[in-house]
PDB file of C-alpha atoms in Angstrom:
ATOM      1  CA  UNK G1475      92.318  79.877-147.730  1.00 90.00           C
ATOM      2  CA  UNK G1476      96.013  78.973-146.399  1.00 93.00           C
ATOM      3  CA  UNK G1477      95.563  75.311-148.536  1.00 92.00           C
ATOM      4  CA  UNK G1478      94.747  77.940-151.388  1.00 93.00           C
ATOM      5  CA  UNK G1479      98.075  80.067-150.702  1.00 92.00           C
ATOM      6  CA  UNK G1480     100.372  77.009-149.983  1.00 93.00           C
ATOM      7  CA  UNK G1481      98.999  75.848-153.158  1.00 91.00           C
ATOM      8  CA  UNK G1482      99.528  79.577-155.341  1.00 92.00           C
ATOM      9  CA  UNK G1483     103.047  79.140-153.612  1.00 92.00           C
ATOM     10  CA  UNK G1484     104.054  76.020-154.744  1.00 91.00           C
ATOM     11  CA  UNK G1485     103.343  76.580-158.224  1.00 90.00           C
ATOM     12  CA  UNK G1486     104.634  79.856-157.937  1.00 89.00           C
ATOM     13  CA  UNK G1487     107.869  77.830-156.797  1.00 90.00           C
ATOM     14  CA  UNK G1488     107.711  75.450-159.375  1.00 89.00           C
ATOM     15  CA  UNK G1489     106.821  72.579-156.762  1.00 90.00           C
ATOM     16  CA  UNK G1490     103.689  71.780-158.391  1.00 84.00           C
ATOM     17  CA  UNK G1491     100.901  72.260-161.118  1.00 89.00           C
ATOM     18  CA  UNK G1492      99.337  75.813-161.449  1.00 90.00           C
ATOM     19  CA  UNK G1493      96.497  75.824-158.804  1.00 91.00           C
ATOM     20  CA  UNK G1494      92.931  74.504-159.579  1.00 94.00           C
ATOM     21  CA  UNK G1495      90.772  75.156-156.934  1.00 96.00           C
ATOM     22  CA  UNK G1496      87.074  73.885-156.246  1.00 96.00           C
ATOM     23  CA  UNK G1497      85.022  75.674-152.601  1.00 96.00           C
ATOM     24  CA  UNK G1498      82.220  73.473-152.163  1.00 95.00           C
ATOM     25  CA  UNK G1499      79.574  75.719-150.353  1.00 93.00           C
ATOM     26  CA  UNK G1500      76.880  74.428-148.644  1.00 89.00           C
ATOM     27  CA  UNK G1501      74.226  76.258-150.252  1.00 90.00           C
ATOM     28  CA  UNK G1502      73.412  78.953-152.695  1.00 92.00           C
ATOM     29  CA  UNK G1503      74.030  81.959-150.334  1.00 93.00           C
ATOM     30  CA  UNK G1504      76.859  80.401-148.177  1.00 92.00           C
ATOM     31  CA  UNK G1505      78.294  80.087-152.666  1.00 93.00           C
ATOM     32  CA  UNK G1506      77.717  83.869-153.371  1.00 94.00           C
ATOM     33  CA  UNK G1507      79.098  84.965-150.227  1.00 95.00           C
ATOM     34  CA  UNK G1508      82.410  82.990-150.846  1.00 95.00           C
ATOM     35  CA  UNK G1509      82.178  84.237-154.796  1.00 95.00           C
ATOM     36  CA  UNK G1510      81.810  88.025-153.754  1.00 95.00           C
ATOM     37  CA  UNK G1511      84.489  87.929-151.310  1.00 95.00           C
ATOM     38  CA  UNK G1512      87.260  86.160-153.162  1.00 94.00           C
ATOM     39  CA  UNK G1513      85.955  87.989-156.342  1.00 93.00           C
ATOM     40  CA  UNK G1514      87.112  91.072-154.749  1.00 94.00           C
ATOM     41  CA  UNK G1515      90.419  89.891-153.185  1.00 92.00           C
ATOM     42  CA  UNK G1516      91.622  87.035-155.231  1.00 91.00           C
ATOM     43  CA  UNK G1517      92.118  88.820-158.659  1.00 90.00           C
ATOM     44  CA  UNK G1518      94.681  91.704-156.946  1.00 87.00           C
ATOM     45  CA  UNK G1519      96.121  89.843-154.319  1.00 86.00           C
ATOM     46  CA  UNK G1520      96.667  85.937-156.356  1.00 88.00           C
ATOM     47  CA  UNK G1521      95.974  86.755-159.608  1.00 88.00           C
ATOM     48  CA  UNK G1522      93.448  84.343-159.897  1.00 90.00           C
ATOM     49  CA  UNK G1523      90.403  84.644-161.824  1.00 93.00           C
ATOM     50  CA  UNK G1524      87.108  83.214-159.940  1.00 94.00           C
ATOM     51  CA  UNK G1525      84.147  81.851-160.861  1.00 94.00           C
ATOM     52  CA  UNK G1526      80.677  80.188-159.697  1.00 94.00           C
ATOM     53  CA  UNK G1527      79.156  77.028-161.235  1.00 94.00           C
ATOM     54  CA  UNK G1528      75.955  77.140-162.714  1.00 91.00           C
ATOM     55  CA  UNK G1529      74.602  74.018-163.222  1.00 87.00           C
ATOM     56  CA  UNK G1530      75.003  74.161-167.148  1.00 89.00           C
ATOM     57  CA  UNK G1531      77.281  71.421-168.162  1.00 87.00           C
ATOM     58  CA  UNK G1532      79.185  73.256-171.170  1.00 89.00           C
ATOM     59  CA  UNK G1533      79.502  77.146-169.317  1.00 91.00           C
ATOM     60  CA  UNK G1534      80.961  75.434-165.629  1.00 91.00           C
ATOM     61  CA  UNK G1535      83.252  73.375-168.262  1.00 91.00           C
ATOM     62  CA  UNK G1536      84.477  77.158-169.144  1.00 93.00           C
ATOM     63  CA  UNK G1537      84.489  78.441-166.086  1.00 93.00           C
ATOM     64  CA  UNK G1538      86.518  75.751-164.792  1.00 91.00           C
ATOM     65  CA  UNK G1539      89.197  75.963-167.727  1.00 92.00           C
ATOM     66  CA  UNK G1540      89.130  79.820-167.525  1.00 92.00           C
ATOM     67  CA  UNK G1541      89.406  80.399-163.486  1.00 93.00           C
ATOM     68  CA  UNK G1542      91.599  79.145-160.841  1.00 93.00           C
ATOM     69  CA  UNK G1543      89.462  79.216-157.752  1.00 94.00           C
ATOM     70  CA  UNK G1544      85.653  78.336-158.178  1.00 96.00           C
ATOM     71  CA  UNK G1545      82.741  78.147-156.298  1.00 96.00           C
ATOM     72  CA  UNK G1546      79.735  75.680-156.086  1.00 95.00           C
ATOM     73  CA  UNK G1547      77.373  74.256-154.400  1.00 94.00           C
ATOM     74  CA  UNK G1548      77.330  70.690-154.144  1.00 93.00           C
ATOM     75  CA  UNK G1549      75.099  69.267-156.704  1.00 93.00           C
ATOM     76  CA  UNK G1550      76.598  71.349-159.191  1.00 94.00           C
ATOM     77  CA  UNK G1551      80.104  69.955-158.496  1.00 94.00           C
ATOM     78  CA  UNK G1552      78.322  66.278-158.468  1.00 93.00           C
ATOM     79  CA  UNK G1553      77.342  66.922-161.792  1.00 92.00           C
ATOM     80  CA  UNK G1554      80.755  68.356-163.166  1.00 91.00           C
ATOM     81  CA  UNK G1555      82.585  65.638-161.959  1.00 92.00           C
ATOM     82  CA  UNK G1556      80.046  62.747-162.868  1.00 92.00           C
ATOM     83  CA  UNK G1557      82.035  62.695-166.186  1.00 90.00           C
ATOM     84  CA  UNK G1558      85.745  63.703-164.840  1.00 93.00           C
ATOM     85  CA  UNK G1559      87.630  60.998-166.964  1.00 92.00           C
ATOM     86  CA  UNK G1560      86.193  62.577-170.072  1.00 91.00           C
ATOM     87  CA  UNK G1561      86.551  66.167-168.774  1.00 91.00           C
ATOM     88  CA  UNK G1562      90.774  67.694-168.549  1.00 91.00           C
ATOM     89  CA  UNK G1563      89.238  70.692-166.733  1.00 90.00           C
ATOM     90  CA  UNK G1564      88.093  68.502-163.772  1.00 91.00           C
ATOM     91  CA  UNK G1565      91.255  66.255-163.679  1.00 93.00           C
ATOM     92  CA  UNK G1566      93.432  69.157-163.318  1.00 92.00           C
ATOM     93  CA  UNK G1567      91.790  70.534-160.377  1.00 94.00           C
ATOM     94  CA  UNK G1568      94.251  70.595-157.482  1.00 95.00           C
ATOM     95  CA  UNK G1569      92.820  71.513-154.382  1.00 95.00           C
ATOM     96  CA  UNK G1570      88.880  70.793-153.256  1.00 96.00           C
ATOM     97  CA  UNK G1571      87.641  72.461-150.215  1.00 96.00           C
ATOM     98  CA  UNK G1572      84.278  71.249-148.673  1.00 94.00           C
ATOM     99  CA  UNK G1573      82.729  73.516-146.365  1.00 91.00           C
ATOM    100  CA  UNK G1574      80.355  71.914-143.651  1.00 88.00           C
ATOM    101  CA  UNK G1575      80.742  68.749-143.875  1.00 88.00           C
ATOM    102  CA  UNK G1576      78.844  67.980-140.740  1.00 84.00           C
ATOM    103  CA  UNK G1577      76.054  68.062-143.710  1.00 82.00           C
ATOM    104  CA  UNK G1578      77.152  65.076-144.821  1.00 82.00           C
ATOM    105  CA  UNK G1579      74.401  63.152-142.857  1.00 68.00           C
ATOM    106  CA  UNK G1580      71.878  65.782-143.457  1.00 61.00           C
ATOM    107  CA  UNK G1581      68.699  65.020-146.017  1.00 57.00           C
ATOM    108  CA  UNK G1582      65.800  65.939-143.779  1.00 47.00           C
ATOM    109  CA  UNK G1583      63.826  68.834-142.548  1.00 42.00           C
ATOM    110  CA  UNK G1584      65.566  72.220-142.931  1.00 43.00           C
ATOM    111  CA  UNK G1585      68.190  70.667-144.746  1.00 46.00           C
ATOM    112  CA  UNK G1586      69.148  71.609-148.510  1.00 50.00           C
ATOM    113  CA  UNK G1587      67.691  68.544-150.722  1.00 54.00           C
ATOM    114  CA  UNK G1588      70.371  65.809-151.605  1.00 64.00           C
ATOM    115  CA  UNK G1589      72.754  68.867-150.829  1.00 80.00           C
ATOM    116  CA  UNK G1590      75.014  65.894-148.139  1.00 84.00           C
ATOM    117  CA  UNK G1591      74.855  62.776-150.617  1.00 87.00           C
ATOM    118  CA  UNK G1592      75.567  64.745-153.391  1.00 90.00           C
ATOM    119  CA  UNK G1593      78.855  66.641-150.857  1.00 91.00           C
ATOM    120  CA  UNK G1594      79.804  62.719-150.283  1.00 92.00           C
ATOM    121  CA  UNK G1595      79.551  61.494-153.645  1.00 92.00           C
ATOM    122  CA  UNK G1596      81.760  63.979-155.330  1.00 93.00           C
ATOM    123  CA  UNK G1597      84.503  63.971-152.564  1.00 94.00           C
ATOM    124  CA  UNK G1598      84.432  60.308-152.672  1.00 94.00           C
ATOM    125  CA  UNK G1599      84.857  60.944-156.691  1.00 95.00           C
ATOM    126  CA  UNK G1600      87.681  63.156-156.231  1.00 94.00           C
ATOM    127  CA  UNK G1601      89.520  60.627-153.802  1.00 94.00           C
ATOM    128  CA  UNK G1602      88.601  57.692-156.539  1.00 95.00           C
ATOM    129  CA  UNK G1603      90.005  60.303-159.331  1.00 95.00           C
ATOM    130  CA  UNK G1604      93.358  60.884-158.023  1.00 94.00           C
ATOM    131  CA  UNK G1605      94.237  57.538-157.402  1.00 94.00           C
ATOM    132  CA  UNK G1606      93.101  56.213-160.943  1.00 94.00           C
ATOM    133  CA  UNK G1607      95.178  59.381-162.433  1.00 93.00           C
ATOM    134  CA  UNK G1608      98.075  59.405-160.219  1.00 93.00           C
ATOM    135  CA  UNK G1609      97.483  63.477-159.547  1.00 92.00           C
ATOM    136  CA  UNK G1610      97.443  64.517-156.263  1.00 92.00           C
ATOM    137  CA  UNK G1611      94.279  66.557-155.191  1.00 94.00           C
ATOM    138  CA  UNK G1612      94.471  67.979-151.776  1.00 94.00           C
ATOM    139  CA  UNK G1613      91.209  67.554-149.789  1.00 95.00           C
ATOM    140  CA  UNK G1614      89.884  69.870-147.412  1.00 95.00           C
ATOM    141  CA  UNK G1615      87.155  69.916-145.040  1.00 93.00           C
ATOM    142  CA  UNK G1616      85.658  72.151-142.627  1.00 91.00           C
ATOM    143  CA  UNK G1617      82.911  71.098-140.366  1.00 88.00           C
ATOM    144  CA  UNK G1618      80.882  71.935-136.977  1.00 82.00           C
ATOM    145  CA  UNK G1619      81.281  70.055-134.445  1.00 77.00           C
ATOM    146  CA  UNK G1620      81.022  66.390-134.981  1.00 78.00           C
ATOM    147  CA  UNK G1621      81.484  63.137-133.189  1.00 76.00           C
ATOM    148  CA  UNK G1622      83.334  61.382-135.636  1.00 83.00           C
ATOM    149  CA  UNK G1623      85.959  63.838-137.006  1.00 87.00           C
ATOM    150  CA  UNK G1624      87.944  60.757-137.051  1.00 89.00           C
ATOM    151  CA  UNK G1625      86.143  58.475-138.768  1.00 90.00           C
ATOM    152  CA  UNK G1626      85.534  61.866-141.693  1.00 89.00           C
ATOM    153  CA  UNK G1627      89.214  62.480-141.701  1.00 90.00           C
ATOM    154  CA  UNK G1628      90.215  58.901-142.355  1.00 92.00           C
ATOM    155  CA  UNK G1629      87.111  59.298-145.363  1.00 91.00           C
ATOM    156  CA  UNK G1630      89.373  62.288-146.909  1.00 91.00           C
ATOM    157  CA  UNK G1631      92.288  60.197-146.478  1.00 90.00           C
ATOM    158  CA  UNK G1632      93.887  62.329-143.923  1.00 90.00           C
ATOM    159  CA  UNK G1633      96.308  61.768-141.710  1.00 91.00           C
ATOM    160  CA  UNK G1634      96.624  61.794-137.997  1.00 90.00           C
ATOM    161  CA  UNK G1635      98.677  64.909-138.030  1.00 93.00           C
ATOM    162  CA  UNK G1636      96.223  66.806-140.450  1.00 91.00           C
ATOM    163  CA  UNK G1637      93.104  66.303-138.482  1.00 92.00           C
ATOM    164  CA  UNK G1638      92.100  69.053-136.130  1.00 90.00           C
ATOM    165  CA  UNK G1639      89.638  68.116-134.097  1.00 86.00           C
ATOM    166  CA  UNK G1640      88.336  70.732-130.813  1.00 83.00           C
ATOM    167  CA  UNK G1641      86.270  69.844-128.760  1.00 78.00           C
ATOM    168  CA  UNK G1642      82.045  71.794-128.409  1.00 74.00           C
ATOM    169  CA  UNK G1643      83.223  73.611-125.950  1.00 74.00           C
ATOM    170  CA  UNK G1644      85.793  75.428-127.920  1.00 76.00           C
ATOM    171  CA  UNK G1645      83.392  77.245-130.263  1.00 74.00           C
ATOM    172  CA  UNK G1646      83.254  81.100-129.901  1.00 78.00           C
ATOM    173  CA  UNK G1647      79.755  80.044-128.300  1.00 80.00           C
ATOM    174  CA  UNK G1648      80.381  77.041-125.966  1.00 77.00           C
ATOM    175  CA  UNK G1649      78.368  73.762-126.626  1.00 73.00           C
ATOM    176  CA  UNK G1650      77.541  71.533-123.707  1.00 74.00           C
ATOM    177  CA  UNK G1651      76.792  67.785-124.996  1.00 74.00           C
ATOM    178  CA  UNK G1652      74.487  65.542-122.942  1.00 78.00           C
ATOM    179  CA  UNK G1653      73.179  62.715-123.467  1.00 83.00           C
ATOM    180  CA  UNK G1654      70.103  61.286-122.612  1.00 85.00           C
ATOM    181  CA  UNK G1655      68.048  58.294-123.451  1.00 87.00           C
ATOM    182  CA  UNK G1656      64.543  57.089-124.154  1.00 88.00           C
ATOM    183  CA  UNK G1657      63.418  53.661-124.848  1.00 90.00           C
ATOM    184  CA  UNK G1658      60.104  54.326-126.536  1.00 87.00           C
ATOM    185  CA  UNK G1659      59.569  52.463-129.124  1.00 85.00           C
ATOM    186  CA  UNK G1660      57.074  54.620-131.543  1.00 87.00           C
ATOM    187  CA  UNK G1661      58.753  57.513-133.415  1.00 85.00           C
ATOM    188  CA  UNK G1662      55.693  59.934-132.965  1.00 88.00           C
ATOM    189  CA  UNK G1663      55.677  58.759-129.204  1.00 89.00           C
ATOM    190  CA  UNK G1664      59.770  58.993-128.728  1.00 88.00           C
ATOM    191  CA  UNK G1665      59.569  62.625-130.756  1.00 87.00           C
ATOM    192  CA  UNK G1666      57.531  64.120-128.345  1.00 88.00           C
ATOM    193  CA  UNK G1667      58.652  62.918-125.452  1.00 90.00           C
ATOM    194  CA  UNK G1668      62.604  63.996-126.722  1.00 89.00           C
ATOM    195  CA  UNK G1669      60.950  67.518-127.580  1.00 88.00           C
ATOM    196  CA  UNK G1670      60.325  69.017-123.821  1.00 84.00           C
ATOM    197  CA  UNK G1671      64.218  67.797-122.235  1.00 85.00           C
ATOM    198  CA  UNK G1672      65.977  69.175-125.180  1.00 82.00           C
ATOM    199  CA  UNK G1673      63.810  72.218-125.228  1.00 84.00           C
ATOM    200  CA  UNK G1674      65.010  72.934-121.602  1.00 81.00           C
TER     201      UNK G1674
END
């Protein structure tokens, strides 16, 4: 939210193009949490309309137009900006945030389906997007804890100084990391066996 006011600022300002602003949720309920809580603060406090993507190609083309912060999950904003160079709406967005990225990985059990390709695709789009165009769009990603924060900030294109990385045991609940390995060569076998150490 304080990329989102920097950006309503600068505009504001005149230091850059009204803000166009993309929060790419997780999931369906992590989306209408988001949408209900800057639906009742944005509007007053920003004056910015907000909106949730659907999935249809010609309404999220409105929505996008009409608001200034939207919400979607990410295989809806694959599929909006599949077709950016042919879509104004999409080139003009200014700031994309992508919430757990730590997802990115993800396409297995208890994971949403496709829901970390299709995150990686359309950030990768975005970053391929404003370099063709020339049009700066600010990237922004939140994660869990991950091992490579570096390697996923260099991804976004950020630099040193932008990347905030804190350690597991900074969380509000600390995270102890240990590692331990097995060198058994079946997956059944190896699944079992990993199943009892990390249950204790």
């Amino acid at each position: 939210e304080f990329a989102l006011l920097r950006g309503v600022r600068r505009a504001a300002g005149g230091e850059g193009p009204p803000v166009k602003c993309v929060w790419v949720a997780p999931n369906e309920a992590a989306a209408a949490l988001r949408a209900a809580d800057w639906g009742a603060r944005l509007p007053a406090a920003l004056g910015l309309t907000v909106g949730v993507l659907t999935g249809d190609a010609g309404s999220d083309l409105k929505t996008l137009d009409r608001c200034g912060a939207v919400v979607a999950t990410p295989d809806r904003f694959d599929a909006l900006t599949r077709r950016w160079k042919a879509r104004r709406g999409v080139q003009a967005l200014t700031l994309v945030i992508a919430d757990d990225l730590h997802t990115l990985g993800a396409g297995g059990a208890g994971a949403a389906s496709g829901a970390g390709p299709a995150l990686e695709v359309g950030l990768s789009r975005m970053r391929y997007m404003s370099a063709t165009t020339g049009r700066p769009v600010r990237l922004v990603g939140l994660a869990a804890c991950v091992a490579n924060a570096a390697d996923l900030g260099e991804w976004l294109g950020a630099p040193p100084r932008a990347l905030f990385a804190f350690p597991p045991g900074a969380r509000p609940v600390p995270l102890a990391v240990h590692i331990q390995g097995f060198d058994i060569g079946s997956m059944d076998a190896r699944a079992r066996a990993m199943g009892r150490p990390t249950y204790a």
